[in-house]
Coordinates of C-alpha atoms in Angstrom, one line a residue:
Chain Q
M1 CA 86.6 97.8 122.7
A2 CA 88.8 95.1 121.0
F3 CA 90.5 94.0 124.2
E4 CA 90.9 95.2 127.8
D5 CA 92.5 94.1 131.1
V6 CA 95.5 92.5 129.3
S7 CA 98.7 92.3 131.2
F8 CA 101.8 90.2 130.6
E9 CA 105.5 90.2 130.2
L10 CA 107.8 88.5 127.7
G11 CA 111.3 87.4 128.6
Y12 CA 114.2 87.7 126.1
G13 CA 114.5 84.7 123.9
E14 CA 111.1 83.4 124.9
V15 CA 108.5 82.0 122.5
F16 CA 105.2 83.4 123.8
G17 CA 101.9 82.1 122.5
F18 CA 98.9 84.4 122.4
L19 CA 95.8 82.2 122.0
G20 CA 92.2 83.1 121.5
P21 CA 89.1 82.5 119.4
N22 CA 88.4 84.6 116.3
G23 CA 87.6 88.2 117.4
A24 CA 89.3 87.8 120.7
G25 CA 91.6 90.8 120.0
K26 CA 94.8 89.0 119.2
T27 CA 95.6 90.9 116.0
T28 CA 94.5 94.2 117.6
T29 CA 97.0 93.5 120.4
V30 CA 99.8 92.9 117.9
R31 CA 98.9 96.0 116.0
T32 CA 98.7 98.0 119.2
L33 CA 102.1 96.8 120.4
G34 CA 103.5 97.3 116.9
T35 CA 102.4 101.0 117.0
L36 CA 99.9 100.7 114.2
I37 CA 96.9 101.3 116.4
A38 CA 96.9 103.7 119.3
P39 CA 95.7 102.3 122.6
T40 CA 92.7 104.1 124.2
S41 CA 94.1 103.5 127.7
G42 CA 96.8 101.5 129.5
S43 CA 100.5 101.3 129.1
A44 CA 103.1 99.0 127.5
T45 CA 106.8 98.7 127.0
V46 CA 107.9 97.0 123.8
A47 CA 111.5 95.9 123.3
G48 CA 112.4 98.2 126.2
V49 CA 110.7 101.3 124.8
R50 CA 107.6 102.8 126.2
L51 CA 104.6 102.6 123.9
T52 CA 103.9 106.3 123.1
P53 CA 103.1 108.1 119.8
E54 CA 106.6 109.7 119.9
N55 CA 108.3 106.4 120.3
G56 CA 106.6 104.7 117.4
M57 CA 109.5 104.8 115.1
E58 CA 112.0 103.6 117.7
I59 CA 109.7 100.6 118.5
R60 CA 109.2 99.8 114.8
R61 CA 113.0 99.9 114.4
R62 CA 113.4 97.2 117.1
I63 CA 110.6 94.9 116.3
S64 CA 109.3 93.1 113.3
I65 CA 105.7 92.0 112.5
M66 CA 104.6 89.3 110.1
P67 CA 100.9 90.0 109.5
E68 CA 98.4 87.2 108.9
A69 CA 98.4 87.9 105.2
P70 CA 102.0 87.9 103.8
G71 CA 101.4 91.2 102.0
L72 CA 104.1 90.7 99.4
Y73 CA 104.5 92.7 96.2
L74 CA 103.4 90.0 93.8
R75 CA 104.8 91.7 90.7
L76 CA 108.3 91.9 92.4
S77 CA 110.7 89.1 92.9
V78 CA 111.6 87.7 96.3
L79 CA 114.9 89.6 96.2
E80 CA 113.2 92.8 95.2
N81 CA 110.7 92.5 98.0
L82 CA 113.5 91.9 100.5
Q83 CA 115.7 94.7 99.1
C84 CA 112.9 97.2 99.6
F85 CA 112.3 96.2 103.2
A86 CA 116.0 96.0 104.0
D87 CA 116.2 99.6 102.9
L88 CA 113.1 100.6 104.9
Y89 CA 114.7 99.1 108.0
G90 CA 118.1 100.7 107.2
V91 CA 119.8 97.3 107.3
P92 CA 123.6 97.4 106.9
D93 CA 125.2 94.8 104.5
V94 CA 121.9 94.4 102.6
R95 CA 123.1 91.6 100.3
E96 CA 124.6 89.5 103.1
R97 CA 121.5 90.0 105.3
I98 CA 119.1 89.0 102.5
E99 CA 121.1 85.9 101.8
Q100 CA 121.1 85.0 105.4
A101 CA 117.3 85.5 105.8
L102 CA 116.7 83.5 102.6
R103 CA 118.9 80.7 103.8
S104 CA 117.1 80.6 107.2
V105 CA 113.8 80.0 105.4
N106 CA 115.3 77.6 102.8
L107 CA 114.5 79.9 99.9
A108 CA 117.9 80.9 98.6
E109 CA 117.4 79.3 95.3
R110 CA 114.0 81.1 94.7
A111 CA 115.4 84.6 95.2
H112 CA 114.7 85.7 91.6
D113 CA 111.2 84.2 91.4
L114 CA 108.3 86.6 91.2
C115 CA 106.3 86.4 94.4
G116 CA 103.1 86.1 92.4
T117 CA 104.4 82.7 91.1
L118 CA 105.0 81.2 94.6
S119 CA 102.6 79.0 96.5
K120 CA 100.9 80.2 99.7
G121 CA 103.4 78.3 101.8
L122 CA 106.4 79.8 100.0
R123 CA 104.9 83.3 100.3
Q124 CA 104.6 82.8 104.0
R125 CA 108.3 81.8 104.1
V126 CA 109.2 85.0 102.2
A127 CA 107.2 87.0 104.7
L128 CA 109.1 85.3 107.5
A129 CA 112.4 86.1 105.8
R130 CA 111.3 89.7 105.4
A131 CA 110.5 89.8 109.1
L132 CA 114.0 88.5 110.0
L133 CA 115.8 91.0 107.8
S134 CA 116.1 93.7 110.6
D135 CA 117.3 91.1 113.2
P136 CA 114.5 92.2 115.5
E137 CA 114.5 92.1 119.2
V138 CA 110.9 91.0 119.2
L139 CA 109.3 89.1 116.3
F140 CA 105.5 89.3 116.1
L141 CA 104.0 86.4 114.1
D142 CA 100.3 86.9 113.6
E143 CA 98.6 83.5 112.7
P144 CA 101.7 82.5 110.6
T145 CA 100.1 79.2 109.5
S146 CA 96.7 80.5 108.7
G147 CA 95.3 78.9 105.5
L148 CA 98.4 76.7 105.0
D149 CA 98.2 73.0 104.2
P150 CA 99.7 70.5 106.7
L151 CA 103.0 70.3 104.8
A152 CA 103.5 74.0 104.6
T153 CA 102.4 74.3 108.2
R154 CA 105.0 71.8 109.3
D155 CA 107.7 73.8 107.4
V156 CA 106.7 77.1 109.1
H157 CA 106.6 75.3 112.5
E158 CA 110.1 74.0 112.0
L159 CA 111.3 77.5 111.0
I160 CA 109.7 79.1 114.1
A161 CA 111.1 76.4 116.3
A162 CA 114.6 77.0 114.8
L163 CA 114.2 80.8 115.4
G164 CA 113.1 80.1 119.0
S165 CA 116.0 77.9 119.8
G166 CA 118.2 80.5 118.1
G167 CA 117.3 83.0 120.8
V168 CA 114.8 85.2 119.0
T169 CA 112.0 86.5 121.2
I170 CA 108.8 85.5 119.4
F171 CA 105.2 86.7 120.1
L172 CA 103.0 84.2 118.3
T173 CA 99.3 84.7 117.9
T174 CA 97.3 81.6 116.9
H175 CA 94.1 79.8 117.4
R176 CA 95.8 76.5 116.6
L177 CA 96.4 75.0 120.0
E178 CA 98.7 72.2 118.8
E179 CA 100.9 74.9 117.3
A180 CA 101.1 76.8 120.6
E181 CA 101.7 73.6 122.6
R182 CA 104.5 72.6 120.2
L183 CA 106.3 75.9 119.9
C184 CA 105.6 78.1 122.9
D185 CA 107.4 78.3 126.2
R186 CA 104.5 80.2 127.7
V187 CA 101.0 80.9 126.5
A188 CA 98.3 83.5 127.3
I189 CA 94.7 82.9 126.5
L190 CA 92.7 85.9 125.5
N191 CA 89.0 86.3 125.0
T192 CA 88.7 90.1 124.8
T193 CA 90.2 90.0 128.4
L194 CA 93.2 88.0 129.4
R195 CA 91.9 84.7 130.8
T196 CA 95.2 83.2 131.9
V197 CA 98.9 83.2 131.2
G198 CA 101.6 80.7 132.1
R199 CA 103.5 77.6 131.0
P200 CA 101.2 75.0 129.5
E201 CA 102.1 72.4 132.2
D202 CA 101.4 75.0 135.0
L203 CA 98.1 75.9 133.5
R204 CA 97.2 72.2 133.5
D205 CA 98.1 71.9 137.1
R206 CA 96.1 75.1 137.9
L207 CA 93.0 74.1 136.1
F208 CA 92.8 70.4 136.3
A209 CA 93.2 68.0 139.3
K210 CA 95.9 65.4 138.8
S211 CA 94.6 62.0 138.0
L212 CA 95.5 58.5 136.9
T213 CA 93.6 56.7 134.1
V214 CA 93.2 53.0 134.8
R215 CA 92.0 50.4 132.3
T216 CA 91.3 46.8 133.1
R217 CA 90.2 43.8 131.0
A218 CA 87.0 43.4 133.0
P219 CA 85.1 45.7 135.3
L220 CA 86.4 45.7 138.9
A221 CA 84.1 44.0 141.4
E222 CA 84.7 46.5 144.2
P223 CA 86.6 49.5 142.9
G224 CA 85.9 51.5 146.1
R225 CA 87.6 48.9 148.2
I226 CA 90.7 48.8 145.9
F227 CA 91.2 52.6 145.4
G228 CA 90.0 53.7 148.8
G229 CA 92.6 54.5 151.5
L230 CA 95.6 54.3 149.1
P231 CA 98.3 56.9 149.7
A232 CA 97.9 60.1 147.6
V233 CA 94.6 58.9 146.2
E234 CA 91.8 61.5 146.8
S235 CA 88.8 60.0 145.0
W236 CA 87.9 57.9 142.0
S237 CA 85.2 57.6 139.4
A238 CA 84.3 55.2 136.6
D239 CA 85.0 56.3 133.1
G240 CA 83.2 53.6 131.1
A241 CA 82.8 49.9 131.7
A242 CA 86.3 48.9 132.7
A243 CA 88.0 52.3 133.0
Y244 CA 88.5 54.5 136.1
V245 CA 89.8 58.0 136.7
V246 CA 91.6 58.2 140.0
A247 CA 92.1 61.7 141.4
V248 CA 95.5 61.9 143.1
S249 CA 97.6 64.5 145.0
D250 CA 100.9 63.1 143.8
A251 CA 101.0 60.7 140.8
G252 CA 104.5 59.5 141.6
V253 CA 103.3 58.1 145.0
A254 CA 99.8 57.0 143.9
A255 CA 100.6 55.1 140.7
P256 CA 102.7 52.3 142.3
A257 CA 100.2 52.0 145.2
V258 CA 97.2 51.7 142.7
T259 CA 99.1 49.2 140.6
R260 CA 99.9 47.0 143.6
A261 CA 96.3 47.2 144.9
L262 CA 95.0 46.2 141.5
V263 CA 97.3 43.2 141.2
Q264 CA 96.5 42.1 144.7
A265 CA 92.8 42.2 143.8
G266 CA 93.5 39.9 140.9
A267 CA 92.6 42.5 138.2
D268 CA 93.9 42.2 134.7
V269 CA 95.5 45.6 134.2
L270 CA 95.6 46.8 130.6
S271 CA 97.1 50.3 131.3
I272 CA 97.7 52.7 134.0
G273 CA 98.9 56.2 133.4
E274 CA 98.8 59.8 134.4
S275 CA 95.9 61.6 132.7
R276 CA 97.2 64.3 130.3
H277 CA 95.2 67.4 129.6
S278 CA 96.1 69.1 126.4
L279 CA 96.3 72.8 125.8
E280 CA 93.1 72.3 124.0
D281 CA 91.4 71.1 127.2
I282 CA 92.7 74.2 129.1
Y283 CA 91.6 76.5 126.3
L284 CA 88.1 74.9 126.0
E285 CA 87.7 75.0 129.8
L286 CA 88.4 78.7 129.9
I287 CA 86.4 79.7 126.8
D288 CA 83.5 77.5 128.0
E289 CA 83.6 79.4 131.3
D290 CA 83.3 82.6 129.4
V291 CA 80.4 81.3 127.3
E292 CA 78.6 80.1 130.5
A293 CA 79.2 83.4 132.2
G294 CA 77.8 85.2 129.2
R295 CA 74.7 83.0 129.3
R296 CA 74.2 83.6 133.0
G297 CA 74.7 87.4 132.4
R298 CA 71.9 87.3 129.8
Chain K
M1 CA 113.8 112.3 106.5
S2 CA 115.7 109.3 105.2
R3 CA 116.8 109.3 101.5
R4 CA 117.3 105.5 101.7
R5 CA 113.7 104.9 102.8
I6 CA 112.3 107.3 100.2
G7 CA 114.5 105.6 97.6
A8 CA 113.3 102.2 98.6
I9 CA 109.6 103.2 98.1
F10 CA 110.5 105.0 94.9
R11 CA 112.2 102.0 93.3
K12 CA 109.6 99.6 94.5
E13 CA 106.8 101.8 93.1
L14 CA 108.6 102.2 89.7
R15 CA 109.1 98.4 89.4
E16 CA 105.4 97.8 90.3
Y17 CA 104.1 100.3 87.8
R18 CA 106.3 99.0 85.1
R19 CA 104.8 95.5 85.5
N20 CA 101.2 96.7 85.9
R21 CA 100.0 96.6 82.4
S22 CA 96.6 98.3 83.0
L23 CA 98.3 101.2 84.7
V24 CA 100.8 101.6 81.9
V25 CA 98.1 101.4 79.2
G26 CA 96.0 104.0 81.2
M27 CA 99.1 106.2 81.5
A28 CA 99.7 106.0 77.7
I29 CA 96.2 106.6 76.5
I30 CA 95.8 110.1 78.0
P31 CA 98.9 111.6 76.4
L32 CA 98.0 110.1 73.0
V33 CA 94.4 111.5 73.2
F34 CA 95.8 114.9 74.1
L35 CA 98.4 114.7 71.3
A36 CA 96.0 113.6 68.6
Q37 CA 93.5 116.5 68.8
P38 CA 96.0 119.4 68.5
L39 CA 98.0 117.5 65.8
V40 CA 94.9 117.0 63.7
S41 CA 93.9 120.7 64.0
V42 CA 97.5 121.8 63.3
F43 CA 97.8 119.6 60.2
A44 CA 94.5 121.0 58.9
L45 CA 95.7 124.6 59.0
P46 CA 96.5 126.1 55.7
A47 CA 99.7 128.2 55.3
S48 CA 97.5 131.3 55.1
A49 CA 96.3 130.7 58.7
S50 CA 99.7 131.4 60.3
A51 CA 98.7 135.1 60.9
Q52 CA 95.7 134.0 63.0
L53 CA 97.9 131.8 65.2
A54 CA 99.7 134.8 66.8
H55 CA 97.4 134.7 69.8
R56 CA 97.0 130.9 70.1
H57 CA 99.2 128.8 72.3
E58 CA 98.4 125.3 71.0
L59 CA 101.3 123.9 72.8
L60 CA 99.9 124.9 76.2
Y61 CA 96.9 122.7 75.5
L62 CA 99.2 119.8 76.0
L63 CA 99.6 120.8 79.7
A64 CA 96.5 118.7 80.2
I65 CA 98.8 115.7 80.1
P66 CA 100.7 116.4 83.3
A67 CA 97.3 117.5 84.8
L68 CA 95.5 114.2 84.1
A69 CA 98.0 111.4 83.4
P70 CA 99.8 111.2 86.8
G71 CA 96.4 111.2 88.6
L72 CA 95.7 107.7 87.4
M73 CA 98.9 106.3 89.0
A74 CA 98.9 108.4 92.1
A75 CA 95.3 107.6 92.9
Y76 CA 96.3 103.9 92.9
S77 CA 99.3 104.4 95.2
V78 CA 97.7 104.2 98.7
V79 CA 94.3 102.6 98.2
G80 CA 95.8 100.1 95.7
E81 CA 98.4 98.9 98.3
R82 CA 95.7 98.8 100.9
Q83 CA 93.5 96.5 98.6
Q84 CA 96.5 94.3 97.9
G85 CA 97.2 93.9 101.6
T86 CA 100.8 95.3 101.1
L87 CA 100.3 98.5 103.1
E88 CA 100.4 97.0 106.6
P89 CA 103.8 95.4 106.3
V90 CA 105.2 98.7 105.0
L91 CA 103.6 100.6 107.9
T92 CA 105.2 98.2 110.4
T93 CA 108.7 99.5 109.3
P94 CA 110.3 102.6 110.7
I95 CA 109.1 104.7 107.8
R96 CA 107.6 108.2 108.3
R97 CA 104.4 108.9 106.4
E98 CA 106.1 111.9 104.8
E99 CA 108.8 109.6 103.5
L100 CA 106.3 107.0 102.2
L101 CA 104.3 109.6 100.4
L102 CA 107.2 111.4 98.9
G103 CA 108.6 108.1 97.6
K104 CA 105.3 107.3 96.1
A105 CA 104.9 110.8 94.6
L106 CA 108.3 110.8 93.1
A107 CA 107.7 107.4 91.4
V108 CA 104.7 109.0 89.7
F109 CA 106.3 112.4 89.1
L110 CA 109.3 111.4 87.1
P111 CA 107.6 109.1 84.6
S112 CA 104.9 111.7 84.2
L113 CA 107.5 114.3 83.4
A114 CA 109.3 112.0 81.0
V115 CA 106.0 111.2 79.2
S116 CA 104.9 114.8 79.0
Y117 CA 108.2 116.1 77.7
A118 CA 108.3 113.2 75.2
V119 CA 104.8 114.1 73.9
Y120 CA 105.7 117.8 73.6
A121 CA 108.8 116.8 71.6
L122 CA 106.8 114.6 69.4
F123 CA 104.3 117.4 68.8
L124 CA 107.0 119.9 68.0
A125 CA 108.7 117.5 65.7
C126 CA 105.5 116.5 63.8
T127 CA 104.5 120.2 63.5
A128 CA 107.9 121.2 62.2
L129 CA 108.0 118.3 59.7
F130 CA 104.4 117.9 58.5
A131 CA 102.4 121.2 59.1
S132 CA 101.8 123.6 56.3
P133 CA 104.7 126.1 55.6
G134 CA 104.5 129.0 58.0
V135 CA 102.4 127.3 60.6
A136 CA 105.3 125.8 62.5
P137 CA 107.1 129.1 63.1
A138 CA 103.8 130.7 64.1
L139 CA 103.0 128.0 66.6
I140 CA 106.4 127.1 68.0
R141 CA 107.4 130.1 70.1
V142 CA 110.2 130.2 72.7
P143 CA 107.9 131.7 75.5
D144 CA 105.4 128.9 75.0
I145 CA 108.2 126.2 75.2
V146 CA 109.6 127.8 78.4
A147 CA 106.1 127.9 79.9
Q148 CA 105.7 124.3 79.0
V149 CA 108.9 123.3 80.6
I150 CA 108.3 125.2 83.8
F151 CA 104.6 124.5 84.3
T152 CA 104.7 120.7 83.5
P153 CA 106.3 119.7 86.8
L154 CA 104.3 122.3 88.8
I155 CA 101.0 121.0 87.4
A156 CA 102.0 117.3 87.7
G157 CA 103.0 117.9 91.3
W158 CA 99.7 119.4 92.2
S159 CA 97.8 116.6 90.4
I160 CA 99.9 114.0 92.2
W161 CA 99.2 115.4 95.7
L162 CA 95.5 115.7 94.9
A163 CA 95.3 112.1 93.8
I164 CA 97.4 110.7 96.6
G165 CA 95.2 112.7 99.1
I166 CA 92.1 111.1 97.5
S167 CA 93.8 107.7 97.6
T168 CA 94.4 107.9 101.3
R169 CA 90.7 108.4 101.9
A170 CA 89.1 106.3 99.2
S171 CA 88.0 102.7 99.7
E172 CA 88.5 101.6 96.1
V173 CA 91.1 102.2 93.4
R174 CA 88.5 103.0 90.7
V175 CA 86.7 105.5 92.9
A176 CA 90.0 107.2 93.7
Q177 CA 91.0 107.3 90.0
Q178 CA 87.6 108.8 89.0
L179 CA 87.7 111.4 91.8
S180 CA 91.3 112.3 90.9
M181 CA 90.4 112.9 87.3
L182 CA 87.5 115.1 88.4
A183 CA 89.8 117.0 90.8
S184 CA 92.3 117.6 88.0
L185 CA 89.8 119.2 85.6
P186 CA 90.2 122.7 87.0
S187 CA 93.9 122.6 86.0
V188 CA 92.9 121.4 82.5
A189 CA 90.3 124.1 82.2
V190 CA 92.7 126.9 83.1
T191 CA 95.5 125.7 80.7
S192 CA 92.9 125.2 77.9
L193 CA 91.4 128.6 78.4
I194 CA 94.9 130.1 78.1
A195 CA 95.8 127.9 75.1
F196 CA 92.7 129.2 73.2
D197 CA 93.4 132.8 74.3
V198 CA 90.1 133.0 76.4
I199 CA 92.4 134.1 79.2
P200 CA 95.2 136.2 77.6
A201 CA 98.6 134.8 78.3
S202 CA 101.1 137.2 79.9
L203 CA 104.3 137.1 81.9
R204 CA 102.5 138.4 85.0
L205 CA 99.8 135.7 84.7
A206 CA 102.5 133.1 84.2
A207 CA 104.4 134.3 87.3
A208 CA 101.3 134.4 89.4
L209 CA 100.2 130.9 88.4
G210 CA 103.7 129.6 88.9
V211 CA 103.8 130.9 92.5
V212 CA 100.3 129.6 93.3
L213 CA 101.3 126.2 91.9
L214 CA 104.6 126.1 93.9
I215 CA 102.6 126.9 97.1
L216 CA 100.0 124.3 96.3
D217 CA 102.7 121.6 95.7
R218 CA 104.3 122.4 99.0
V219 CA 101.0 122.5 100.9
G220 CA 99.8 119.4 99.0
W221 CA 102.6 117.3 100.5
R222 CA 102.0 118.5 104.0
L223 CA 98.3 118.2 103.8
T224 CA 98.3 114.8 102.2
S225 CA 100.8 113.6 105.0
A226 CA 98.4 115.0 107.6
M227 CA 95.5 113.1 106.0
F228 CA 97.5 109.9 106.0
D229 CA 96.1 108.0 109.1
R230 CA 97.9 104.7 109.7
E231 CA 95.2 103.4 112.0
R232 CA 92.3 104.2 109.6
L233 CA 94.2 102.7 106.7
I234 CA 94.9 99.5 108.6
V235 CA 91.6 99.0 110.5
G236 CA 89.5 100.5 107.7
T237 CA 87.3 102.5 110.0
K238 CA 87.7 105.4 112.4

């Protein structure tokens, strides 16, 4: 079983991140939704069409998938690759659409280059242009920056961001959390089963208590007296010699009160700010839970 | 069935084959080997041997070319794409497997036909120009040429479907090519036996073989399409 108990919805024009470690079932999910693999059970609707063997062609007509490996014909030029796929999708105005797709990935001047002569990053861009040819309702991008150097990764990120802001619905699988955080409106975290789904900030709120991080020049003499009893402050703990994490129910109320209390106590405050949990923290928290549950199960 | 999608695969395959040197060389070697042997034996014949040639159909021996040559390319068509990683993007498009396979088969069929007919023409020209007097008229007979023209596409078609069928199930290009060669040997054996008059050639035999090959070509397409399993080709197991 590659994945089970996975349930989510995508809105039109949304950039949806599908995160998970290697082997979590991300690619299998994409292949299943793309009608390449038949599900053993469950149901799905892709681009408004029910996922059934009879509807395979209709779904493939409405979507586009960019697999992890670009899968270009290396002996063919960029233009020849795109012409072939434009015909396979039955695209009208082939020349115009190809020019448009190439322009959107900044490859118009490389149209006649053989794909075999292009760098990995450029091949990825050609694959993205190929995926855009059919003007898909849903664009599946499977690990689009896998194996790319930071420069090429940045280029692909910019392209995806531009597509997202242009209203294309994007289903992005990745295990690069900064990629998902940067590009996605909502994310789902998969580890064979769906662990969570939501906007990154909602997931943060759901998984982590809100807190303030306070740094002072010297350790506070009586931190309990300073932080205790302040409005919206729930608890506090030391985080090193002169740093404190203050759990709060409302950072907007607690932060001014904490600041005033520190100043009144004569503390030299270096910084005070809301603790920010990254998507990586959320991801690691959930995956660690799975690892722990697995250990207990054994 | 969409002509546009079949045409897209056909053009793409032709371009790929044209630029794949090892396939082109492989495709060229087989016809040359099968041309050399009969040419040498024809050139060695003295003028007095023309009477003995009445029951030989040297030209039909060349039918081994459409039996063997297309197999090399057709065997590459599916497993080669799978190994290159280009099959998955194609399968994500709204193409039917019958369209994909027909496009691939046509891209092998037409060059095979062109090469086969070109080699026959070369053989006929060389025989007419360089064989001993009397040998050419004894060897070049209208029924043989007609049989050659009719059976070349039928045999090539069957070899292509066999090879594509093998290619959809094989895990490596080389294995697919070797198995395709083996699978084409019965066709070579039959044409050689007729060429050397072990099986006497007759109109009835020709008609029967023609019908059988027509049926095999039709069944081959359907059978190969049925064997084409997207999921197994993508995931690699099933």
